[in-house]
PDB file of C-alpha atoms in Angstrom:
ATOM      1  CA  UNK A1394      65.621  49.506  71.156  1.00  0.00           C
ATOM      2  CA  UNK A1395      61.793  49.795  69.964  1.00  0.00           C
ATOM      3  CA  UNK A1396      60.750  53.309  71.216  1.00  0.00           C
ATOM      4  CA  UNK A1397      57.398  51.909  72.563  1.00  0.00           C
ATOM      5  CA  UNK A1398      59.352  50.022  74.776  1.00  0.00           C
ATOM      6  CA  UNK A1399      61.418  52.458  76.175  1.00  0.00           C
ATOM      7  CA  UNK A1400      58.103  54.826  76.875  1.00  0.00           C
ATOM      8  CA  UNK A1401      57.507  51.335  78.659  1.00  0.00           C
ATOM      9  CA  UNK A1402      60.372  52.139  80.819  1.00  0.00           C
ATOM     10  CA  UNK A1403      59.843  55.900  81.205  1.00  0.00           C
ATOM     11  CA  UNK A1404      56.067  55.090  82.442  1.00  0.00           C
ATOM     12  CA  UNK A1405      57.589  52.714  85.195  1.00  0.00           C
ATOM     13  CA  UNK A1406      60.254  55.123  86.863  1.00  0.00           C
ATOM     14  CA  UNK A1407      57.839  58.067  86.107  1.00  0.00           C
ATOM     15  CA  UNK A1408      54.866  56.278  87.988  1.00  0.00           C
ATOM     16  CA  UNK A1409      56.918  54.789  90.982  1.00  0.00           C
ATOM     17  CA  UNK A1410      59.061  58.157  91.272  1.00  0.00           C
ATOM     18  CA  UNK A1411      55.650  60.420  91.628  1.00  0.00           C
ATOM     19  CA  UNK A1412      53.704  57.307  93.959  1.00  0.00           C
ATOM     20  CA  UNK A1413      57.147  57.623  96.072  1.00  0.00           C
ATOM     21  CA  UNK A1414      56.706  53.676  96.941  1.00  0.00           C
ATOM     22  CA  UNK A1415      54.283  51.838  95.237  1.00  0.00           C
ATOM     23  CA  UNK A1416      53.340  47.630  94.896  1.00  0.00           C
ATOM     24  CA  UNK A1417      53.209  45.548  92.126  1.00  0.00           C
ATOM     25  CA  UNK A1418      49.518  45.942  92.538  1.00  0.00           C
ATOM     26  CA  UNK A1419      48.911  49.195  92.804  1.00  0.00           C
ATOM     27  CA  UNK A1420      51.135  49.326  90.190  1.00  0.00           C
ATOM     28  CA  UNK A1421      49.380  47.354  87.640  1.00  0.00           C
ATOM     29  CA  UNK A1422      46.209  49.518  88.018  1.00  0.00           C
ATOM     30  CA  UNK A1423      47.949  52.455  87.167  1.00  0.00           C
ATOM     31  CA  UNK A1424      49.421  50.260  84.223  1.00  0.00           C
ATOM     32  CA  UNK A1425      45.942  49.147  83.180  1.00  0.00           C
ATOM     33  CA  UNK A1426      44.980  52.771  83.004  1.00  0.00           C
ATOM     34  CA  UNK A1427      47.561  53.821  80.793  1.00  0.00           C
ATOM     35  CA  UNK A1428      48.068  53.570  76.630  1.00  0.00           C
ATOM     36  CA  UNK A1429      51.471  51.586  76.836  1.00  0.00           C
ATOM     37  CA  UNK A1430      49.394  48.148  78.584  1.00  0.00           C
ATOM     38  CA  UNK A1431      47.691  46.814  74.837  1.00  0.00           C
ATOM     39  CA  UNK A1432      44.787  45.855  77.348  1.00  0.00           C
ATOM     40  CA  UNK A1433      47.284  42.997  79.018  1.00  0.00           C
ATOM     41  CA  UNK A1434      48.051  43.755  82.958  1.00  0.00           C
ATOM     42  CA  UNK A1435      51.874  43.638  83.567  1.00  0.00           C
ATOM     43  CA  UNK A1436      53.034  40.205  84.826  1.00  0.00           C
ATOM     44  CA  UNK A1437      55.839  39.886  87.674  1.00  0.00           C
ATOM     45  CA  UNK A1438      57.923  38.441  85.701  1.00  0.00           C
ATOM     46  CA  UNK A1439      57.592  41.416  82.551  1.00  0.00           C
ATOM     47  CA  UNK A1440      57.775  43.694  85.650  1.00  0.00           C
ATOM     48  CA  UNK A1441      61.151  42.310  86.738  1.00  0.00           C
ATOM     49  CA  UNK A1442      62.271  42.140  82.776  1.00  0.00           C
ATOM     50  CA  UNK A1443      61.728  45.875  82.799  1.00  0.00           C
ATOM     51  CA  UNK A1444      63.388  46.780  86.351  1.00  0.00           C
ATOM     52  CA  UNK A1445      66.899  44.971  84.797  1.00  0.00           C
ATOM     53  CA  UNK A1446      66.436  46.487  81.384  1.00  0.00           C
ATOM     54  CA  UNK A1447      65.612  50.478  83.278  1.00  0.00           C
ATOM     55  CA  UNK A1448      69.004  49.270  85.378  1.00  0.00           C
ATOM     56  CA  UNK A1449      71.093  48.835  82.088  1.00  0.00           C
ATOM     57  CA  UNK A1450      70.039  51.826  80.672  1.00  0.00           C
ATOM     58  CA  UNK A1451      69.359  54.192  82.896  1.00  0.00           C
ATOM     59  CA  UNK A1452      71.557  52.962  85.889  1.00  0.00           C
ATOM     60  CA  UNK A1453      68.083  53.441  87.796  1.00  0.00           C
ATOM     61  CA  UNK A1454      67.557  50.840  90.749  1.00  0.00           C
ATOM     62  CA  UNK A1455      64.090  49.884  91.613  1.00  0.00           C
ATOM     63  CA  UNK A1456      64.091  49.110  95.101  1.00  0.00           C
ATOM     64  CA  UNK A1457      61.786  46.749  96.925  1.00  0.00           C
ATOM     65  CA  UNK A1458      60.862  47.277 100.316  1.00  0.00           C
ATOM     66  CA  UNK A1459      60.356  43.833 101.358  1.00  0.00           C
ATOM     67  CA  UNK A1460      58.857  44.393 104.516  1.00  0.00           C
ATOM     68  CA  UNK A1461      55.846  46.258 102.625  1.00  0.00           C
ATOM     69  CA  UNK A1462      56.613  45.008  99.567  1.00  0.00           C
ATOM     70  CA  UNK A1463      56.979  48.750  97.944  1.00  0.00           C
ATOM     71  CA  UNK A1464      58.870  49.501  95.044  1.00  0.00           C
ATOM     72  CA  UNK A1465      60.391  52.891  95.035  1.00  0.00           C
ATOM     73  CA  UNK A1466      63.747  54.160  93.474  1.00  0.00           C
ATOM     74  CA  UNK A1467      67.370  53.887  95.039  1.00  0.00           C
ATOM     75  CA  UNK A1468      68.647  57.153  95.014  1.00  0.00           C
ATOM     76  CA  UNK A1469      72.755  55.639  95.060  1.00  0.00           C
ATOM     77  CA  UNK A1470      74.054  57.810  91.870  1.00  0.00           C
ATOM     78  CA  UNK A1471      76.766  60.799  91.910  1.00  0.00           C
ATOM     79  CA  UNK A1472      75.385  64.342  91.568  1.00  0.00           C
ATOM     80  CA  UNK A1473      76.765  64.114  88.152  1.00  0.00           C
ATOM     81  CA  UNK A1474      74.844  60.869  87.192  1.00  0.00           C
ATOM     82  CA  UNK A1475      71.745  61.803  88.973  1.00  0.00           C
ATOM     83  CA  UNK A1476      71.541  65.250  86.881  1.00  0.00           C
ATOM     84  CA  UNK A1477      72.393  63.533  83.548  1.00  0.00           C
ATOM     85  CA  UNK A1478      69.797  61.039  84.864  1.00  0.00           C
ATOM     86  CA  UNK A1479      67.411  63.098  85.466  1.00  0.00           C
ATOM     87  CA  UNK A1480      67.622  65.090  82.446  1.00  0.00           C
ATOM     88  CA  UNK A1481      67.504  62.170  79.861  1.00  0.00           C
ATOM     89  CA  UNK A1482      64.741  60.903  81.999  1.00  0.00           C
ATOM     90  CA  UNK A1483      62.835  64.145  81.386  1.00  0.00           C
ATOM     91  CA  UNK A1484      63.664  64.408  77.891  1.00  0.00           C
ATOM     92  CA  UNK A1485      62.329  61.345  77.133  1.00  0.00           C
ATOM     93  CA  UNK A1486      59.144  61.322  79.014  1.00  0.00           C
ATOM     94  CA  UNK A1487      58.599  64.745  77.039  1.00  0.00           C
ATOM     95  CA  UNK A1488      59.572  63.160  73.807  1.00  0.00           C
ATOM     96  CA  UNK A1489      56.759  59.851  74.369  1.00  0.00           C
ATOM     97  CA  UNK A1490      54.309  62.438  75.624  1.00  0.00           C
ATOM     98  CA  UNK A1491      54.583  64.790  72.172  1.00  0.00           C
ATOM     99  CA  UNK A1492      55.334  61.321  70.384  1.00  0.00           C
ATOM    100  CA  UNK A1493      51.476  60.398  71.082  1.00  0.00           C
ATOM    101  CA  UNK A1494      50.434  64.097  70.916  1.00  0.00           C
ATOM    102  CA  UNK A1495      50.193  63.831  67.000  1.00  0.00           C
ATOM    103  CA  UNK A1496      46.889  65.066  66.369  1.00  0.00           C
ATOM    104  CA  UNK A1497      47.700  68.373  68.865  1.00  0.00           C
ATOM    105  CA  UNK A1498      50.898  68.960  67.428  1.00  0.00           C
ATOM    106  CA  UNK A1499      50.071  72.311  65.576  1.00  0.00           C
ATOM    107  CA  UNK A1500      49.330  73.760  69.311  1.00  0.00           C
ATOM    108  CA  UNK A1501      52.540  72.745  70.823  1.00  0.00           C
ATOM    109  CA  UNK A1502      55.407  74.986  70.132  1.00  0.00           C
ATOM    110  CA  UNK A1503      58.771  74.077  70.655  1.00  0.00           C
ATOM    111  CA  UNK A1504      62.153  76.161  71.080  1.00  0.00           C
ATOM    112  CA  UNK A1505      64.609  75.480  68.578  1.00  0.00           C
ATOM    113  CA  UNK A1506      68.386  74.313  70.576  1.00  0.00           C
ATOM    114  CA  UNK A1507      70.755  74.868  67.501  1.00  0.00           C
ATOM    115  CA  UNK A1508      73.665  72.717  66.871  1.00  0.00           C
ATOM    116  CA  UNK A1509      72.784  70.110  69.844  1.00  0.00           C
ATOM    117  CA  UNK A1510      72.057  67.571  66.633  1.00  0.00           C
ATOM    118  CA  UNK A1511      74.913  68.719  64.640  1.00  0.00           C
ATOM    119  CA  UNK A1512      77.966  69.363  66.657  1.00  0.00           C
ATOM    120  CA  UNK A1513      76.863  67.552  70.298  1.00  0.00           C
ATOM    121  CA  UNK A1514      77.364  63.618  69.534  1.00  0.00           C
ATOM    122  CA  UNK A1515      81.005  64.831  68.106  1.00  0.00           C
ATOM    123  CA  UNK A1516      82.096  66.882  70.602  1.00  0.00           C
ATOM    124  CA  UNK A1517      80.668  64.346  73.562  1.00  0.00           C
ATOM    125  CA  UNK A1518      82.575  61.589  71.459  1.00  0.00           C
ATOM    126  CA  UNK A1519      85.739  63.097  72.046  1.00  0.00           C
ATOM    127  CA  UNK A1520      85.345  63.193  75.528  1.00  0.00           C
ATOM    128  CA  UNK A1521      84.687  60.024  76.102  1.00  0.00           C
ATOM    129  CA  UNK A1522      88.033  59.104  73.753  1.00  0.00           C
ATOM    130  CA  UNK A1523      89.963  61.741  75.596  1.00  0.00           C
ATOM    131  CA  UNK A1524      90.858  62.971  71.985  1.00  0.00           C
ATOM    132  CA  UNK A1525      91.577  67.218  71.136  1.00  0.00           C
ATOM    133  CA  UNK A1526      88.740  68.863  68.829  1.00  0.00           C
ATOM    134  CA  UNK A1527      89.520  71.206  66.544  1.00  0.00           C
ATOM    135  CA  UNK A1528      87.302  73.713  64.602  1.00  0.00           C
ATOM    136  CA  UNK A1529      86.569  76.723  63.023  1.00  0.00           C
ATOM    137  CA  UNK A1530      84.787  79.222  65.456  1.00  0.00           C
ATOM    138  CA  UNK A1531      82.814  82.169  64.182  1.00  0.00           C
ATOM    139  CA  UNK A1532      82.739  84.476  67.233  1.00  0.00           C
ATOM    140  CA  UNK A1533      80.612  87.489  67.368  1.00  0.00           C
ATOM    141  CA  UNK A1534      83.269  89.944  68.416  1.00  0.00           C
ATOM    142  CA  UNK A1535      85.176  89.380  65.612  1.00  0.00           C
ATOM    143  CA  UNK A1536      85.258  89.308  61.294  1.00  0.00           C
ATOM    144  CA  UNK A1537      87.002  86.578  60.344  1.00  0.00           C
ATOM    145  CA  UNK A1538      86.686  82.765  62.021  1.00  0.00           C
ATOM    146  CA  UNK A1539      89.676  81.567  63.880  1.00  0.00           C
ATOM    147  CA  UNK A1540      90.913  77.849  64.172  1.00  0.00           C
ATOM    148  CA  UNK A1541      90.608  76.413  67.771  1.00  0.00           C
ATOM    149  CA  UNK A1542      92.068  73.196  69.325  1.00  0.00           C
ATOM    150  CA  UNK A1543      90.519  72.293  72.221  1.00  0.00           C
ATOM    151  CA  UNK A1544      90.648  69.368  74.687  1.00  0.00           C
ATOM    152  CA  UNK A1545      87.229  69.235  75.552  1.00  0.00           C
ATOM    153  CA  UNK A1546      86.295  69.318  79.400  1.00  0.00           C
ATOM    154  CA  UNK A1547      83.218  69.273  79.598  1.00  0.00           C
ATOM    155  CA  UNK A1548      79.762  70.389  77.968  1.00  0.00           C
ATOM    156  CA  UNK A1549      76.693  72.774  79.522  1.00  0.00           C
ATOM    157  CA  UNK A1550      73.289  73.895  77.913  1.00  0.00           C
ATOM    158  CA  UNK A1551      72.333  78.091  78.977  1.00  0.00           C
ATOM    159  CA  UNK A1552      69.260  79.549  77.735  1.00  0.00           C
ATOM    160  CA  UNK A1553      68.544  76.801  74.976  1.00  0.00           C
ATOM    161  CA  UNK A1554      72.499  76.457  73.724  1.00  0.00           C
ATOM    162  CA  UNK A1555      75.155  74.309  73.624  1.00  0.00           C
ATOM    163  CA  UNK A1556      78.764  75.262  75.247  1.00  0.00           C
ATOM    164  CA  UNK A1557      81.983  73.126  75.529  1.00  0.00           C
ATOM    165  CA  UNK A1558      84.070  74.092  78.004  1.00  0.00           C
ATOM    166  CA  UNK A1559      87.911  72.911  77.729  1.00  0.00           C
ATOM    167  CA  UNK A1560      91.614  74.102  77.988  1.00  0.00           C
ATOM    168  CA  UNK A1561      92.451  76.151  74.552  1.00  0.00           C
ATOM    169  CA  UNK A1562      95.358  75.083  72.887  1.00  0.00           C
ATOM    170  CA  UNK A1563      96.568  78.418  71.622  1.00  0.00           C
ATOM    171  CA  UNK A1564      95.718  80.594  74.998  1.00  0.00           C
ATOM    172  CA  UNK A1565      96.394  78.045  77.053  1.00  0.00           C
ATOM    173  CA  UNK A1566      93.859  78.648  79.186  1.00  0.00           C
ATOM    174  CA  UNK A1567      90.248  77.167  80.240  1.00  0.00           C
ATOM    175  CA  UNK A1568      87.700  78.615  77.800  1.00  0.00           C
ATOM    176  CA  UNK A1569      83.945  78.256  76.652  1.00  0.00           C
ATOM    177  CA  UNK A1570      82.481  78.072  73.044  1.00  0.00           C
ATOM    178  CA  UNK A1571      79.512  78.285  71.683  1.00  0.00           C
ATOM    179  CA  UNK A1572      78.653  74.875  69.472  1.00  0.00           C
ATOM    180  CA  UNK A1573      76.539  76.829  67.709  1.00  0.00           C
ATOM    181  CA  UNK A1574      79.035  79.108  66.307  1.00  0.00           C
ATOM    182  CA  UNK A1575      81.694  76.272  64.976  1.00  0.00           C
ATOM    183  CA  UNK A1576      82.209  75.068  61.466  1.00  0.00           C
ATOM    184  CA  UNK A1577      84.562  72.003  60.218  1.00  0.00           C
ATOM    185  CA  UNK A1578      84.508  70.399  63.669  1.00  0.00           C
ATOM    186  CA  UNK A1579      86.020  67.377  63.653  1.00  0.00           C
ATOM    187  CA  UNK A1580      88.303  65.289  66.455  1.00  0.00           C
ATOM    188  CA  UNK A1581      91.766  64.846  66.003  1.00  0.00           C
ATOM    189  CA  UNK A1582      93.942  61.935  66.828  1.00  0.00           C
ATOM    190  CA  UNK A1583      95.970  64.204  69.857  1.00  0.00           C
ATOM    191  CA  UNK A1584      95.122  62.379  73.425  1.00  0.00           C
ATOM    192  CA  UNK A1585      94.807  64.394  76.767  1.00  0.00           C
ATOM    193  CA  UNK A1586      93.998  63.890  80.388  1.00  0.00           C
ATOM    194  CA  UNK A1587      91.240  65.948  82.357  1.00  0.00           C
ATOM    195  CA  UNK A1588      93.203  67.484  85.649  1.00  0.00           C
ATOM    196  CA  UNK A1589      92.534  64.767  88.040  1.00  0.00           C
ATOM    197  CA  UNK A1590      91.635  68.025  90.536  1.00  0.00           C
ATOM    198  CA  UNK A1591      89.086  69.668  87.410  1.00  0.00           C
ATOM    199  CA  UNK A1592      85.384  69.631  88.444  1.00  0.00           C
ATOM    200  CA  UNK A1593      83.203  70.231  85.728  1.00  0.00           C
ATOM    201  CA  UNK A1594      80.410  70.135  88.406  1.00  0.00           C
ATOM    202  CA  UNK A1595      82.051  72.993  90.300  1.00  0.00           C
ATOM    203  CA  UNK A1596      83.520  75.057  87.616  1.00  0.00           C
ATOM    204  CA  UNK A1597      79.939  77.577  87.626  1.00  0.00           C
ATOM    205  CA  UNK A1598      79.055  76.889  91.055  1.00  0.00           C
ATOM    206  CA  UNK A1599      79.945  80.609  91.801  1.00  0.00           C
ATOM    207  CA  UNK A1600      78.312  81.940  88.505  1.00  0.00           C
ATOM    208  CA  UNK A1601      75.148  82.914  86.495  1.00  0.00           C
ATOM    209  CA  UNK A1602      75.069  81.387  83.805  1.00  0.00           C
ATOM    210  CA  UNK A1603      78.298  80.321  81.364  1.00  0.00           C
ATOM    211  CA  UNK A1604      81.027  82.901  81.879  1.00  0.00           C
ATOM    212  CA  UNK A1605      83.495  82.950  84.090  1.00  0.00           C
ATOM    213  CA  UNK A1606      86.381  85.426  86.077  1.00  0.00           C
ATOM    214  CA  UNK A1607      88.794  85.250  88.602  1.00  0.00           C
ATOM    215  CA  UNK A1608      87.264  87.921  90.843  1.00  0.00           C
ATOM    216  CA  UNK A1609      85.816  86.660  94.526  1.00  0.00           C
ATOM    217  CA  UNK A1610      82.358  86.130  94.656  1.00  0.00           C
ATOM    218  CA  UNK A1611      80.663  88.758  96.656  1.00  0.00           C
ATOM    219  CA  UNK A1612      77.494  89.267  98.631  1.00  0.00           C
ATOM    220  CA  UNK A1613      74.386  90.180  96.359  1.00  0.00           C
ATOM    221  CA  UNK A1614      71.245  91.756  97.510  1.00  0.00           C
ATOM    222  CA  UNK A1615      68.122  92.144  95.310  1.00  0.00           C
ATOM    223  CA  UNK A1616      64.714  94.366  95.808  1.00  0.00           C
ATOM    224  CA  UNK A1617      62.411  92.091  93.584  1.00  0.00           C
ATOM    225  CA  UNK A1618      58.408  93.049  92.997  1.00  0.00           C
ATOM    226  CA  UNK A1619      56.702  90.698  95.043  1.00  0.00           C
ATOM    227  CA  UNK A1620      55.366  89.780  91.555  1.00  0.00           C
ATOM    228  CA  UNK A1621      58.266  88.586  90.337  1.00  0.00           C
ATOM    229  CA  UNK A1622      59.175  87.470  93.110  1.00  0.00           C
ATOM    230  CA  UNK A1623      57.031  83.952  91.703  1.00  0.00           C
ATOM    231  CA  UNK A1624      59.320  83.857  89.393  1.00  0.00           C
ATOM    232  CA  UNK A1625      62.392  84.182  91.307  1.00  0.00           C
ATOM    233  CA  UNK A1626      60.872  81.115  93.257  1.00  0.00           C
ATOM    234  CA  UNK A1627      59.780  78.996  90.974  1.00  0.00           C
ATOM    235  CA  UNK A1628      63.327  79.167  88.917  1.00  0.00           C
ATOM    236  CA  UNK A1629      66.319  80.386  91.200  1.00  0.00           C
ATOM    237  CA  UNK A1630      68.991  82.605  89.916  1.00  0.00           C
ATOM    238  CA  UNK A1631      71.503  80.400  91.852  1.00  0.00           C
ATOM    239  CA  UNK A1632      71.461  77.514  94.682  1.00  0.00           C
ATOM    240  CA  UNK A1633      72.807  80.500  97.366  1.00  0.00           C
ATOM    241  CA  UNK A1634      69.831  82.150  96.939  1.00  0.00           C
ATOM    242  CA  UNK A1635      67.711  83.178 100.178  1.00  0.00           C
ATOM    243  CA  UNK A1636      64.602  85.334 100.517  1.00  0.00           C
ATOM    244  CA  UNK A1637      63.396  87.835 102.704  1.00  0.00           C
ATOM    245  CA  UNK A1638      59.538  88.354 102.348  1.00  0.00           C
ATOM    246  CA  UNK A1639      57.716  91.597 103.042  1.00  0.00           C
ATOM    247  CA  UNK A1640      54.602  92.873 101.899  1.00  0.00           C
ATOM    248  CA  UNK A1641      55.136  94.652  98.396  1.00  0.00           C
ATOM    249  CA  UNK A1642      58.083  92.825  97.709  1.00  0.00           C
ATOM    250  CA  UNK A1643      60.980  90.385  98.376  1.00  0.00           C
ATOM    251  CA  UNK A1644      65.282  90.664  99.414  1.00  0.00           C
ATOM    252  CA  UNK A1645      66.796  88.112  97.607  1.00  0.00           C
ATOM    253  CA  UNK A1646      70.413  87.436  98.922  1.00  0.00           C
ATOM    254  CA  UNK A1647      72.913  85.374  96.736  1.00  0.00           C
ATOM    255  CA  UNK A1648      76.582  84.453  97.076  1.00  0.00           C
ATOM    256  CA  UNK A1649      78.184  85.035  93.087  1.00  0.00           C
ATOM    257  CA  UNK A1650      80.598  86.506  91.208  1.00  0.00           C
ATOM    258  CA  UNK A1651      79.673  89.295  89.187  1.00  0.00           C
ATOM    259  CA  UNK A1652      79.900  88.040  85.178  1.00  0.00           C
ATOM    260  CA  UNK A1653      78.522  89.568  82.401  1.00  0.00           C
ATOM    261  CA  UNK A1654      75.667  86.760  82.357  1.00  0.00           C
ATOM    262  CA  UNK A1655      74.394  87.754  85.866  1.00  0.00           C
ATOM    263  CA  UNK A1656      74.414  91.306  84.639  1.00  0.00           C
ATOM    264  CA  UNK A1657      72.456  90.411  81.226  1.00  0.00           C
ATOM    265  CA  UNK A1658      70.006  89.049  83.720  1.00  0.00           C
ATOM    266  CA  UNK A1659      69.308  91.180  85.993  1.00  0.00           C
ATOM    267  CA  UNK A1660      68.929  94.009  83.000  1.00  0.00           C
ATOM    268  CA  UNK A1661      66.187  91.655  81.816  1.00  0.00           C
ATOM    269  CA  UNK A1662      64.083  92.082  84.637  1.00  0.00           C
ATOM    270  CA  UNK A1663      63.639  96.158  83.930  1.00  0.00           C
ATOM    271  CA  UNK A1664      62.005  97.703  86.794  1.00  0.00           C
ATOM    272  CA  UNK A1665      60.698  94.614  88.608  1.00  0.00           C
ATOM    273  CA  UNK A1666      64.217  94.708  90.544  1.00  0.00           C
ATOM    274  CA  UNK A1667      66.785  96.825  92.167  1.00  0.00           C
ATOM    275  CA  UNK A1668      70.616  96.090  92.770  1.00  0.00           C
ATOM    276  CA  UNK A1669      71.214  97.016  97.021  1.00  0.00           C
ATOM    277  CA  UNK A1670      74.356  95.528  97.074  1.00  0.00           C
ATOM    278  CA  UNK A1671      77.262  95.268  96.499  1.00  0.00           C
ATOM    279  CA  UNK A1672      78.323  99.114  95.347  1.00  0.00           C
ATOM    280  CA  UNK A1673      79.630  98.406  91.800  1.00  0.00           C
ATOM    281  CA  UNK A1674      77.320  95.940  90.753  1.00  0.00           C
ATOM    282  CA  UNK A1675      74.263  98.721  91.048  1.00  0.00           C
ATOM    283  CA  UNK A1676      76.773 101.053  89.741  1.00  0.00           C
ATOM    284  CA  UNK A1677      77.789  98.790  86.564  1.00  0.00           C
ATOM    285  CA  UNK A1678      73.684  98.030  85.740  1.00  0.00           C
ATOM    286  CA  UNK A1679      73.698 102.485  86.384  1.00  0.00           C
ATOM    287  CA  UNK A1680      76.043 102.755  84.014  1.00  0.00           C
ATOM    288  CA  UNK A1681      74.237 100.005  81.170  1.00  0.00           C
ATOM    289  CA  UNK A1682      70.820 101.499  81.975  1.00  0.00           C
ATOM    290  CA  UNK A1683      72.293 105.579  80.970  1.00  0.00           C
ATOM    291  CA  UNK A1684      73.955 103.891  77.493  1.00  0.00           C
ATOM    292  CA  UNK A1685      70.704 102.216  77.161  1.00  0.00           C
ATOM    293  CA  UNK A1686      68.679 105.125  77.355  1.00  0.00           C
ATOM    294  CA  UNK A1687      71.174 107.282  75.214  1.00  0.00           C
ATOM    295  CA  UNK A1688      70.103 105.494  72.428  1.00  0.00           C
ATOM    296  CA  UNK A1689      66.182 106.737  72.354  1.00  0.00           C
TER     297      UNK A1689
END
């Protein structure tokens, strides 16, 4: 598929998902407007052409309203296919917008995502043959690399990497690995079956970030600067989280389990927060903060 016509396709949801509900009309001025129209306004029947062709590949419905005769976009996915949606969707408007952003490219910088090119297609591959993956993995804890079969559940991206998470072969257990740290990864020829009952959606839905315990999650109070409290706003620590908003500063109140990730976090934010509650959280980020400070 010619990438100028799939910025074609980005352009159309893009436009008729920020409009809301839009008609053909209104629609064609924007079009006229834009780099993608070669000068030519967009027909009804290139218009329809494009809807069936954003269907196929996306699985993104343009709706018409036909007692207005508005376009707008049929929200009727899963939560799994509207995030995977929505992030290829946002990927590739970013990609057409840098792709035309040639003569600027110099002052946009980019972070690097390692191994998403290298190790992703193979790993996603396997899920979608139901077929074990097995690899070297170079972890950070220890010397030597050890071999790893794993029947791959499901993958998630955390601060710019690549995990799969799956049931380990050897510890017979769920696990997560970094794609970044594996060598010699290739798929095997051993089938498996996902646990009807697993939901990779779920699986984090009581975490920060990509580890994981058995504990209960427990009732988390934060004193953030009403500074950072923007941030805290503008990028949630979790989907539980509520604020309380005074005049110097904010109570944020979340619902997680306490992983190492959360803690990492909440480290990061130096003296712009304060762990209330619960008792040995503040007491573990005590405890990190003293080693910390041994050290100077």
């Amino acid at each position: 598929m010619a990438r100028n016509q799939v910025a074609k396709y980005i352009w159309l949801i893009d436009t008729i998902e920020r409009r809301k509900r839009i008609t053909l009309a209104e629609l064609n001025e924007q079009w006229m407007q834009s780099s993608l129209c070669d000068g030519r306004p967009l027909s009804r029947r290139t218009f329809f052409n494009y809807r069936d062709a954003i269907y196929d590949t996306f699985g993104i419905t343009l709706a018409c309203d036909r007692a207005t005769y508005e376009y707008y976009i049929a929200h009727d996915e899963t939560e799994a296919q509207s995030r995977l949606s929505r992030w290829l969707l946002d990927s590739m408007s970013i990609n057409g917008m840098l792709s035309d952003s040639q003569d600027v490219s110099s002052r946009i910088i980019l972070e690097n995502v390692p191994s998403a090119r290298q190790h992703l297609p193979t790993v996603v591959q396997a899920m979608k043959q139901g077929l074990r993956i097995s690899y070297s993995y170079h972890s950070y804890q220890r010397v030597n690399a050890t071999q790893v079969t794993l029947e791959p559940y499901f993958v998630k991206i955390f601060k710019q990497l690549w995990y799969v998470i799956g049931f380990d072969m050897k510890d017979k257990r769920i696990k997560t690995y970094s794609l970044d740290r594996m060598s010699d990864l290739h798929i095997t020829r051993e089938k498996f079956h996902m646990p009807e009952d697993f939901d990779p959606i779920h699986f984090f839905e009581d975490c920060f970030g990509i580890t994981q315990n058995q504990d209960e999650p427990k009732d988390i109070v934060l004193r953030v600067s009403s500074t950072q409290a923007k941030y805290f706003r503008a990028l949630p620590l979790h989907p539980s989280q509520q604020e309380e908003v005074h005049d110097r500063y904010s109570i944020f109140h979340y619902r997680m389990k306490l992983t190492y990730d959360l803690k990492e976090e909440l480290m990061s934010h130096g003296s712009n927060i304060e762990v209330i509650a619960p008792p040995e959280l503040k007491a573990q980020i005590v405890t990190e903060l003293k080693n910390a400070l041994s050290n100077y």
